[in-house]
């Protein structure tokens, strides 16, 4: 009942007394605690000041920009800058064997091109936005702009959960690439990096003015410190004497265990060309876990010394046994039915597999290598063709392909050449006496002249 007789002021003083006592001890501590109190107070004040200062400083400092690397694609005649930490992927590759897609923790980009004579820029953008599983959402924003003075369009998702965007830029002049005539370059990337990637985009001609700041030899794949499985592909661009790019692999004992060369697809002296080569280490004593050094360079025309060398450290994950298969390509102009069906074999080294016929067909889909093209080989198959299914039973090989096999194919000569390439490639194996070609399961009305 004591609280019933307390005045309000007395009740309040009872509640505040512990707090007042602490404050009094802080301001007027006993002599034996005075030093401790002041030390703790000083530390608290100092830490508060430092935290406030760091917060103010970090609010002023901008994040450091990502280091940049240059990607130049001679066949697409463009260059751009991308974050140097991004690494190339094994697909897609262009006709020079160069990677067109790079991926990193912060983002990615993929470079491509498309035809479209008489097609409006916005129609090309709309066709990209409606492709496949609607990569930019059901109702993306299509924004027309200019890039390097050329009409362009950005395709941007409206849904926050979607991060893929793209830009379509009109070439100043159409770019010829085999059977295709590209009129638009396409840059796909994450939304965050797309503006900077497109801003760095430059169109290049055959001259060296646009690329005078680059080294003579660049390696895109494999990246440094990669874990590689033999055989693996080396690809990049080079501006070298007689277009000859030399390669070698050196082990940890500084012994050269493999040598080779390839040819850059440069159209003129003093210009860049893409190159690619397969490094097959199956004949060496290297095993999984070994560290090696890939060296890519040109031999000096003056004294044969190794110059413009690029060194790529690698760790071997596996050294696979390989086998040789044949892929059949044309070699010379086809003016008559006899010429159209004349195809010649080139050898390819592939990892040993029971599905050897499928491996040979996959090599055929890749088309001639740079060196084979230099020797006059060509393919009549349109770009982008894929093998969907291959079944061999009772001497009959049933090969089913994607619809790209008949896209843009015209003329009886080319149709005969396509059939000859596929049939000859499959009939190299004794288990195949005849070949049935289909597209999405259809065997009738396909590959018509």
Short mmCIF file of C-alpha atoms in Angstrom, two decimals:
data_model
loop_
_atom_site.label_atom_id
_atom_site.label_comp_id
_atom_site.label_asym_id
_atom_site.label_seq_id
_atom_site.Cartn_x
_atom_site.Cartn_y
_atom_site.Cartn_z
CA UNK A 1 0.00 0.00 0.00
CA UNK A 2 3.02 2.25 0.17
CA UNK A 3 2.71 3.30 -3.47
CA UNK A 4 -0.87 4.41 -2.92
CA UNK A 5 0.33 7.20 -0.61
CA UNK A 6 3.26 8.38 -2.81
CA UNK A 7 2.97 11.69 -4.51
CA UNK A 8 3.56 11.63 -8.29
CA UNK A 9 6.81 13.57 -7.88
CA UNK A 10 8.10 11.00 -5.37
CA UNK A 11 7.16 8.12 -7.70
CA UNK A 12 8.96 9.73 -10.61
CA UNK A 13 12.09 10.33 -8.54
CA UNK A 14 12.12 6.66 -7.50
CA UNK A 15 12.01 5.58 -11.20
CA UNK A 16 14.74 7.99 -12.28
CA UNK A 17 17.07 7.38 -9.36
CA UNK A 18 19.07 4.49 -10.97
CA UNK A 19 19.56 6.45 -14.20
CA UNK A 20 20.60 9.56 -12.30
CA UNK A 21 23.03 7.53 -10.25
CA UNK A 22 24.71 6.15 -13.38
CA UNK A 23 24.93 9.61 -14.93
CA UNK A 24 26.33 11.03 -11.70
CA UNK A 25 28.96 8.30 -11.56
CA UNK A 26 29.88 9.03 -15.18
CA UNK A 27 30.23 12.77 -14.67
CA UNK A 28 31.62 12.66 -11.17
CA UNK A 29 33.12 9.18 -10.71
CA UNK A 30 34.87 8.13 -7.55
CA UNK A 31 38.60 8.58 -7.71
CA UNK A 32 39.26 4.84 -7.98
CA UNK A 33 36.99 4.54 -11.05
CA UNK A 34 37.66 7.89 -12.66
CA UNK A 35 40.44 6.67 -15.00
CA UNK A 36 38.43 3.65 -16.20
CA UNK A 37 35.38 5.78 -16.90
CA UNK A 38 37.36 8.33 -18.89
CA UNK A 39 39.17 5.61 -20.92
CA UNK A 40 35.89 3.94 -21.89
CA UNK A 41 34.29 7.27 -22.69
CA UNK A 42 37.25 8.25 -24.86
CA UNK A 43 37.19 4.95 -26.74
CA UNK A 44 33.47 5.21 -27.37
CA UNK A 45 33.79 8.77 -28.62
CA UNK A 46 36.78 7.84 -30.82
CA UNK A 47 35.05 4.85 -32.40
CA UNK A 48 31.94 6.91 -33.06
CA UNK A 49 34.05 9.59 -34.76
CA UNK A 50 35.92 7.03 -36.91
CA UNK A 51 32.67 5.32 -37.97
CA UNK A 52 31.12 8.63 -38.92
CA UNK A 53 34.22 9.58 -40.88
CA UNK A 54 34.27 6.27 -42.78
CA UNK A 55 30.59 6.59 -43.61
CA UNK A 56 31.14 10.10 -44.96
CA UNK A 57 34.22 8.99 -46.97
CA UNK A 58 32.51 5.94 -48.50
CA UNK A 59 29.55 8.09 -49.51
CA UNK A 60 31.94 10.19 -51.61
CA UNK A 61 34.03 7.40 -53.15
CA UNK A 62 32.63 5.73 -56.29
CA UNK A 63 33.17 1.99 -56.90
CA UNK A 64 36.37 1.27 -58.81
CA UNK A 65 35.70 0.60 -62.50
CA UNK A 66 36.20 -2.96 -63.77
CA UNK A 67 39.47 -3.43 -65.74
CA UNK A 68 38.69 -3.70 -69.44
CA UNK A 69 39.86 -5.99 -72.23
CA UNK A 70 39.39 -5.59 -75.97
CA UNK A 71 37.45 -8.08 -78.08
CA UNK A 72 37.91 -7.79 -81.83
CA UNK A 73 36.11 -10.04 -84.29
CA UNK A 74 37.56 -9.72 -87.83
CA UNK A 75 34.76 -11.66 -89.54
CA UNK A 76 32.04 -9.47 -87.97
CA UNK A 77 34.25 -6.37 -88.36
CA UNK A 78 33.58 -4.96 -84.90
CA UNK A 79 35.47 -4.42 -81.67
CA UNK A 80 34.31 -3.57 -78.17
CA UNK A 81 35.55 -3.42 -74.58
CA UNK A 82 34.39 -5.81 -71.87
CA UNK A 83 35.39 -6.55 -68.24
CA UNK A 84 38.74 -8.35 -68.34
CA UNK A 85 37.63 -10.89 -65.70
CA UNK A 86 35.00 -12.36 -68.02
CA UNK A 87 35.98 -15.66 -69.67
CA UNK A 88 35.03 -17.09 -73.08
CA UNK A 89 32.61 -19.99 -73.41
CA UNK A 90 32.94 -22.88 -75.85
CA UNK A 91 29.71 -21.95 -77.64
CA UNK A 92 28.80 -20.19 -79.81
CA UNK A 93 31.85 -20.02 -82.08
CA UNK A 94 32.05 -18.14 -85.37
CA UNK A 95 33.46 -19.44 -88.65
CA UNK A 96 37.00 -18.58 -87.50
CA UNK A 97 36.56 -20.63 -84.34
CA UNK A 98 36.48 -17.50 -82.19
CA UNK A 99 34.24 -17.39 -79.10
CA UNK A 100 31.37 -14.93 -79.27
CA UNK A 101 30.18 -15.21 -75.67
CA UNK A 102 32.04 -14.14 -72.51
CA UNK A 103 30.76 -14.71 -68.96
CA UNK A 104 31.87 -13.47 -65.53
CA UNK A 105 30.53 -13.08 -62.01
CA UNK A 106 29.40 -9.52 -62.73
CA UNK A 107 27.72 -10.18 -66.08
CA UNK A 108 28.06 -11.46 -69.65
CA UNK A 109 27.82 -10.55 -73.32
CA UNK A 110 27.33 -12.36 -76.62
CA UNK A 111 28.08 -10.93 -80.05
CA UNK A 112 26.31 -11.92 -83.24
CA UNK A 113 24.93 -10.64 -86.52
CA UNK A 114 21.85 -11.11 -88.63
CA UNK A 115 20.71 -10.60 -92.22
CA UNK A 116 17.61 -8.72 -93.26
CA UNK A 117 17.62 -7.02 -96.63
CA UNK A 118 14.66 -4.68 -96.84
CA UNK A 119 13.74 -5.36 -93.20
CA UNK A 120 13.21 -2.46 -90.81
CA UNK A 121 15.45 -2.15 -87.77
CA UNK A 122 12.46 -2.28 -85.43
CA UNK A 123 11.24 -5.48 -87.12
CA UNK A 124 14.62 -7.13 -86.44
CA UNK A 125 14.39 -6.03 -82.80
CA UNK A 126 10.83 -7.35 -82.57
CA UNK A 127 11.84 -10.73 -83.99
CA UNK A 128 14.61 -11.03 -81.40
CA UNK A 129 12.25 -10.16 -78.56
CA UNK A 130 9.76 -12.84 -79.64
CA UNK A 131 12.38 -15.56 -80.15
CA UNK A 132 12.26 -18.78 -78.15
CA UNK A 133 11.04 -18.30 -74.58
CA UNK A 134 10.65 -14.50 -74.70
CA UNK A 135 14.13 -13.67 -73.31
CA UNK A 136 13.23 -10.02 -72.73
CA UNK A 137 9.75 -10.63 -71.35
CA UNK A 138 6.30 -10.51 -72.91
CA UNK A 139 6.31 -6.75 -73.51
CA UNK A 140 9.87 -5.40 -73.72
CA UNK A 141 10.69 -1.79 -74.42
CA UNK A 142 12.17 -1.16 -77.89
CA UNK A 143 14.02 2.15 -77.89
CA UNK A 144 15.51 3.54 -81.12
CA UNK A 145 18.85 5.33 -80.78
CA UNK A 146 22.06 6.03 -82.72
CA UNK A 147 25.32 4.14 -82.19
CA UNK A 148 28.42 5.40 -83.98
CA UNK A 149 26.14 7.44 -86.22
CA UNK A 150 24.18 4.33 -87.23
CA UNK A 151 20.49 3.56 -86.57
CA UNK A 152 20.17 1.20 -83.61
CA UNK A 153 17.58 -0.18 -81.23
CA UNK A 154 17.77 -1.27 -77.59
CA UNK A 155 15.55 -4.11 -76.38
CA UNK A 156 15.01 -3.71 -72.64
CA UNK A 157 12.90 -5.86 -70.31
CA UNK A 158 10.16 -4.13 -68.32
CA UNK A 159 9.97 -6.86 -65.67
CA UNK A 160 12.45 -6.38 -62.79
CA UNK A 161 13.10 -10.12 -62.55
CA UNK A 162 14.49 -10.23 -66.12
CA UNK A 163 18.07 -9.11 -66.66
CA UNK A 164 18.75 -9.92 -70.32
CA UNK A 165 18.81 -7.07 -72.83
CA UNK A 166 20.06 -6.58 -76.38
CA UNK A 167 21.02 -3.97 -78.93
CA UNK A 168 20.70 -4.17 -82.72
CA UNK A 169 23.01 -1.82 -84.65
CA UNK A 170 22.95 -1.27 -88.42
CA UNK A 171 26.25 -1.85 -90.22
CA UNK A 172 27.58 1.12 -92.24
CA UNK A 173 28.03 -1.39 -95.09
CA UNK A 174 26.76 -4.99 -95.23
CA UNK A 175 29.35 -7.57 -94.13
CA UNK A 176 29.78 -10.70 -96.22
CA UNK A 177 30.41 -13.94 -94.33
CA UNK A 178 30.25 -17.05 -96.47
CA UNK A 179 26.71 -17.52 -97.74
CA UNK A 180 25.36 -14.76 -95.49
CA UNK A 181 25.31 -10.98 -95.88
CA UNK A 182 25.04 -9.39 -92.46
CA UNK A 183 23.28 -6.01 -92.18
CA UNK A 184 22.89 -5.80 -88.41
CA UNK A 185 25.25 -6.57 -85.55
CA UNK A 186 23.57 -7.85 -82.37
CA UNK A 187 24.94 -7.40 -78.86
CA UNK A 188 23.20 -9.38 -76.11
CA UNK A 189 24.17 -8.75 -72.48
CA UNK A 190 22.90 -8.25 -68.97
CA UNK A 191 21.01 -4.98 -68.49
CA UNK A 192 23.70 -3.47 -66.26
CA UNK A 193 26.57 -3.80 -68.77
CA UNK A 194 24.77 -3.40 -72.11
CA UNK A 195 25.03 0.44 -72.33
CA UNK A 196 28.80 0.44 -71.72
CA UNK A 197 29.38 -2.44 -74.13
CA UNK A 198 27.44 -0.73 -76.91
CA UNK A 199 29.11 2.61 -76.18
CA UNK A 200 32.51 0.97 -76.76
CA UNK A 201 31.38 -0.69 -80.03
CA UNK A 202 33.45 0.30 -83.06
CA UNK A 203 33.16 -0.79 -86.69
CA UNK A 204 36.46 -1.75 -88.30
CA UNK A 205 37.54 -2.02 -91.91
CA UNK A 206 40.49 -3.95 -93.31
CA UNK A 207 42.92 -1.19 -92.40
CA UNK A 208 44.89 -1.04 -89.17
CA UNK A 209 43.89 2.43 -88.03
CA UNK A 210 41.09 1.19 -85.79
CA UNK A 211 43.27 -1.48 -84.17
CA UNK A 212 46.74 0.03 -84.03
CA UNK A 213 46.67 -0.05 -80.21
CA UNK A 214 46.40 -3.86 -80.02
CA UNK A 215 49.10 -6.51 -79.86
CA UNK A 216 49.88 -8.52 -82.97
CA UNK A 217 48.81 -11.79 -81.33
CA UNK A 218 45.83 -12.16 -78.98
CA UNK A 219 44.54 -15.39 -77.41
CA UNK A 220 40.86 -15.59 -76.45
CA UNK A 221 40.68 -19.28 -75.55
CA UNK A 222 41.77 -21.00 -73.46
CA UNK A 223 42.03 -18.29 -70.80
CA UNK A 224 45.08 -18.11 -68.52
CA UNK A 225 45.03 -20.43 -65.48
CA UNK A 226 42.25 -22.50 -67.03
CA UNK A 227 41.78 -26.19 -66.33
CA UNK A 228 41.94 -27.80 -69.76
CA UNK A 229 41.08 -31.24 -71.12
CA UNK A 230 43.11 -32.44 -74.10
CA UNK A 231 42.32 -32.13 -76.93
CA UNK A 232 41.37 -28.45 -76.60
CA UNK A 233 40.89 -25.54 -78.98
CA UNK A 234 43.18 -22.51 -79.13
CA UNK A 235 41.62 -19.46 -80.76
CA UNK A 236 42.27 -15.75 -81.10
CA UNK A 237 43.26 -13.10 -83.61
CA UNK A 238 46.64 -12.36 -85.15
CA UNK A 239 48.33 -9.87 -87.45
CA UNK A 240 51.45 -11.83 -88.42
CA UNK A 241 53.87 -12.51 -91.28
CA UNK A 242 52.31 -14.70 -93.97
CA UNK A 243 49.36 -15.28 -91.59
CA UNK A 244 51.27 -18.11 -89.87
CA UNK A 245 50.64 -18.53 -86.14
CA UNK A 246 52.98 -20.89 -84.26
CA UNK A 247 52.08 -22.80 -81.11
CA UNK A 248 53.87 -24.98 -78.60
CA UNK A 249 53.25 -26.57 -75.21
CA UNK A 250 56.02 -26.59 -72.59
CA UNK A 251 55.98 -28.79 -69.46
CA UNK A 252 57.21 -27.97 -65.95
CA UNK A 253 60.72 -29.18 -66.85
CA UNK A 254 60.87 -26.55 -69.62
CA UNK A 255 60.66 -29.26 -72.28
CA UNK A 256 58.63 -28.64 -75.43
CA UNK A 257 56.18 -31.55 -75.63
CA UNK A 258 53.99 -30.40 -78.51
CA UNK A 259 54.34 -28.03 -81.46
CA UNK A 260 51.99 -26.93 -84.19
CA UNK A 261 50.90 -24.05 -86.36
CA UNK A 262 47.76 -22.62 -87.89
CA UNK A 263 46.76 -19.88 -90.29
CA UNK A 264 45.06 -16.59 -89.48
CA UNK A 265 42.17 -15.73 -91.79
CA UNK A 266 43.45 -12.23 -92.58
CA UNK A 267 42.26 -10.81 -95.92
CA UNK A 268 45.23 -8.48 -96.49
CA UNK A 269 48.81 -7.97 -95.36
CA UNK A 270 49.01 -6.10 -92.07
CA UNK A 271 45.42 -6.88 -91.03
CA UNK A 272 43.97 -9.12 -88.34
CA UNK A 273 42.48 -12.51 -88.95
CA UNK A 274 40.92 -15.06 -86.68
CA UNK A 275 42.77 -18.31 -86.04
CA UNK A 276 41.99 -21.59 -84.32
CA UNK A 277 43.83 -24.86 -83.79
CA UNK A 278 43.34 -28.11 -81.89
CA UNK A 279 46.00 -29.08 -79.36
CA UNK A 280 46.07 -32.86 -78.96
CA UNK A 281 48.42 -34.00 -76.16
CA UNK A 282 47.46 -37.68 -76.29
CA UNK A 283 50.84 -38.67 -77.73
CA UNK A 284 52.82 -37.07 -74.92
CA UNK A 285 53.68 -38.27 -71.42
CA UNK A 286 51.51 -35.62 -69.81
CA UNK A 287 48.83 -36.75 -67.36
CA UNK A 288 45.98 -35.22 -65.36
CA UNK A 289 47.18 -32.62 -62.86
CA UNK A 290 50.27 -31.57 -64.82
CA UNK A 291 50.86 -27.86 -65.29
CA UNK A 292 51.91 -26.71 -68.74
CA UNK A 293 52.54 -23.50 -70.62
CA UNK A 294 50.86 -22.80 -73.95
CA UNK A 295 52.84 -20.34 -76.09
CA UNK A 296 51.37 -18.62 -79.14
CA UNK A 297 53.68 -16.47 -81.29
CA UNK A 298 54.98 -15.67 -84.75
CA UNK A 299 58.42 -16.48 -86.11
CA UNK A 300 60.43 -13.43 -87.07
CA UNK A 301 60.89 -13.02 -90.83
CA UNK A 302 64.36 -11.65 -90.07
CA UNK A 303 65.97 -14.37 -87.94
CA UNK A 304 63.28 -16.90 -87.07
CA UNK A 305 63.11 -15.86 -83.42
CA UNK A 306 59.86 -16.13 -81.49
CA UNK A 307 58.20 -12.71 -81.29
CA UNK A 308 54.85 -11.29 -80.18
CA UNK A 309 54.58 -14.27 -77.83
CA UNK A 310 51.53 -14.79 -75.62
CA UNK A 311 52.00 -17.24 -72.72
CA UNK A 312 48.95 -19.04 -71.30
CA UNK A 313 49.52 -21.12 -68.11
CA UNK A 314 47.22 -24.16 -67.92
CA UNK A 315 46.49 -27.12 -65.68
CA UNK A 316 45.51 -30.40 -67.34
CA UNK A 317 42.33 -31.96 -66.04
CA UNK A 318 42.50 -34.94 -68.38
CA UNK A 319 44.43 -36.15 -71.42
CA UNK A 320 41.95 -38.10 -73.51
CA UNK A 321 42.84 -40.75 -76.06
CA UNK A 322 41.84 -39.65 -79.56
CA UNK A 323 40.87 -41.22 -82.84
CA UNK A 324 40.74 -40.02 -86.43
CA UNK A 325 37.48 -39.51 -88.32
CA UNK A 326 36.80 -38.00 -91.72
CA UNK A 327 34.53 -35.11 -92.66
CA UNK A 328 33.74 -34.47 -96.32
CA UNK A 329 33.79 -31.02 -97.93
CA UNK A 330 33.74 -29.50 -101.38
CA UNK A 331 37.03 -28.50 -102.94
CA UNK A 332 36.53 -26.44 -106.05
CA UNK A 333 33.71 -24.65 -107.89
CA UNK A 334 30.60 -26.71 -108.61
CA UNK A 335 29.47 -26.02 -112.14
CA UNK A 336 27.83 -29.33 -113.05
CA UNK A 337 26.07 -32.19 -111.32
CA UNK A 338 29.33 -34.16 -111.26
CA UNK A 339 31.18 -31.29 -109.58
CA UNK A 340 28.39 -30.80 -107.04
CA UNK A 341 28.61 -34.35 -105.77
CA UNK A 342 32.40 -34.43 -105.65
CA UNK A 343 33.48 -34.02 -102.04
CA UNK A 344 36.82 -34.81 -100.43
CA UNK A 345 37.76 -36.05 -96.96
CA UNK A 346 39.70 -34.15 -94.31
CA UNK A 347 40.93 -35.80 -91.12
CA UNK A 348 39.79 -34.70 -87.69
CA UNK A 349 41.07 -35.85 -84.28
CA UNK A 350 38.24 -36.47 -81.79
CA UNK A 351 38.15 -38.06 -78.31
CA UNK A 352 37.67 -41.82 -78.47
CA UNK A 353 34.00 -42.71 -78.32
CA UNK A 354 31.64 -45.53 -79.21
CA UNK A 355 29.44 -42.98 -81.04
CA UNK A 356 32.11 -42.41 -83.64
CA UNK A 357 29.65 -41.74 -86.48
CA UNK A 358 27.98 -38.99 -84.46
CA UNK A 359 31.42 -37.50 -83.74
CA UNK A 360 32.20 -37.41 -87.47
CA UNK A 361 28.85 -35.78 -88.23
CA UNK A 362 29.49 -33.15 -85.54
CA UNK A 363 32.84 -32.37 -87.18
CA UNK A 364 31.06 -31.94 -90.50
CA UNK A 365 28.69 -29.43 -88.92
CA UNK A 366 31.66 -27.32 -87.77
CA UNK A 367 32.72 -26.70 -91.37
CA UNK A 368 36.27 -26.43 -92.68
CA UNK A 369 38.95 -25.07 -90.37
CA UNK A 370 40.90 -21.96 -91.29
CA UNK A 371 43.76 -24.02 -92.68
CA UNK A 372 41.33 -26.16 -94.70
CA UNK A 373 39.68 -23.05 -96.13
CA UNK A 374 43.10 -21.76 -97.11
CA UNK A 375 43.57 -25.04 -98.99
CA UNK A 376 40.31 -24.47 -100.90
CA UNK A 377 37.83 -26.59 -98.94
CA UNK A 378 34.30 -25.26 -98.40
CA UNK A 379 30.95 -26.48 -97.10
CA UNK A 380 27.56 -26.22 -98.75
CA UNK A 381 25.72 -26.68 -95.44
CA UNK A 382 24.07 -23.46 -94.20
CA UNK A 383 25.33 -22.02 -90.89
CA UNK A 384 23.75 -23.04 -87.60
CA UNK A 385 22.75 -26.58 -88.56
CA UNK A 386 22.54 -29.06 -85.67
CA UNK A 387 22.24 -32.83 -85.47
CA UNK A 388 19.14 -33.82 -83.50
CA UNK A 389 19.37 -37.61 -83.76
CA UNK A 390 21.48 -40.31 -85.42
CA UNK A 391 20.41 -43.95 -85.41
CA UNK A 392 22.23 -46.74 -87.27
CA UNK A 393 20.41 -50.03 -87.66
CA UNK A 394 20.70 -52.84 -90.22
CA UNK A 395 23.08 -50.81 -92.36
CA UNK A 396 20.85 -47.71 -92.53
CA UNK A 397 21.91 -44.43 -90.88
CA UNK A 398 18.94 -42.21 -90.08
CA UNK A 399 20.21 -38.65 -89.51
CA UNK A 400 17.77 -36.01 -88.31
CA UNK A 401 18.74 -32.30 -88.48
CA UNK A 402 17.40 -28.96 -87.29
CA UNK A 403 15.33 -26.81 -89.69
CA UNK A 404 18.41 -24.67 -90.43
CA UNK A 405 19.50 -27.39 -92.90
CA UNK A 406 17.03 -26.13 -95.52
CA UNK A 407 17.03 -22.40 -94.70
CA UNK A 408 18.34 -20.27 -97.56
CA UNK A 409 19.18 -23.34 -99.63
CA UNK A 410 18.46 -22.94 -103.32
CA UNK A 411 19.53 -24.60 -106.54
CA UNK A 412 19.88 -28.26 -107.37
CA UNK A 413 23.69 -28.12 -107.26
CA UNK A 414 23.82 -27.01 -103.63
CA UNK A 415 21.17 -29.54 -102.59
CA UNK A 416 23.19 -32.34 -104.21
CA UNK A 417 26.35 -31.08 -102.50
CA UNK A 418 24.69 -31.05 -99.06
CA UNK A 419 23.46 -34.60 -99.49
CA UNK A 420 26.87 -35.73 -100.74
CA UNK A 421 28.68 -34.24 -97.74
CA UNK A 422 26.36 -35.91 -95.22
CA UNK A 423 26.21 -39.29 -96.99
CA UNK A 424 29.96 -39.55 -97.60
CA UNK A 425 30.74 -38.61 -94.01
CA UNK A 426 28.48 -41.36 -92.67
CA UNK A 427 29.35 -44.02 -95.24
CA UNK A 428 33.03 -43.99 -94.25
CA UNK A 429 31.98 -46.52 -91.59
CA UNK A 430 31.48 -50.16 -92.64
CA UNK A 431 28.26 -50.38 -90.62
CA UNK A 432 26.56 -47.79 -92.90
CA UNK A 433 25.42 -48.83 -96.39
CA UNK A 434 22.73 -46.17 -96.92
CA UNK A 435 21.69 -42.84 -95.38
CA UNK A 436 18.23 -41.36 -94.73
CA UNK A 437 18.19 -37.59 -94.12
CA UNK A 438 15.33 -35.94 -92.24
CA UNK A 439 14.50 -32.50 -90.81
CA UNK A 440 12.43 -32.51 -87.63
CA UNK A 441 11.47 -36.08 -88.54
CA UNK A 442 10.34 -35.17 -92.08
CA UNK A 443 11.87 -37.04 -95.01
CA UNK A 444 9.49 -35.82 -97.73
CA UNK A 445 9.74 -32.40 -99.38
CA UNK A 446 13.08 -31.49 -97.80
CA UNK A 447 16.19 -30.12 -99.48
CA UNK A 448 14.26 -29.21 -102.61
CA UNK A 449 16.09 -27.30 -105.39
#
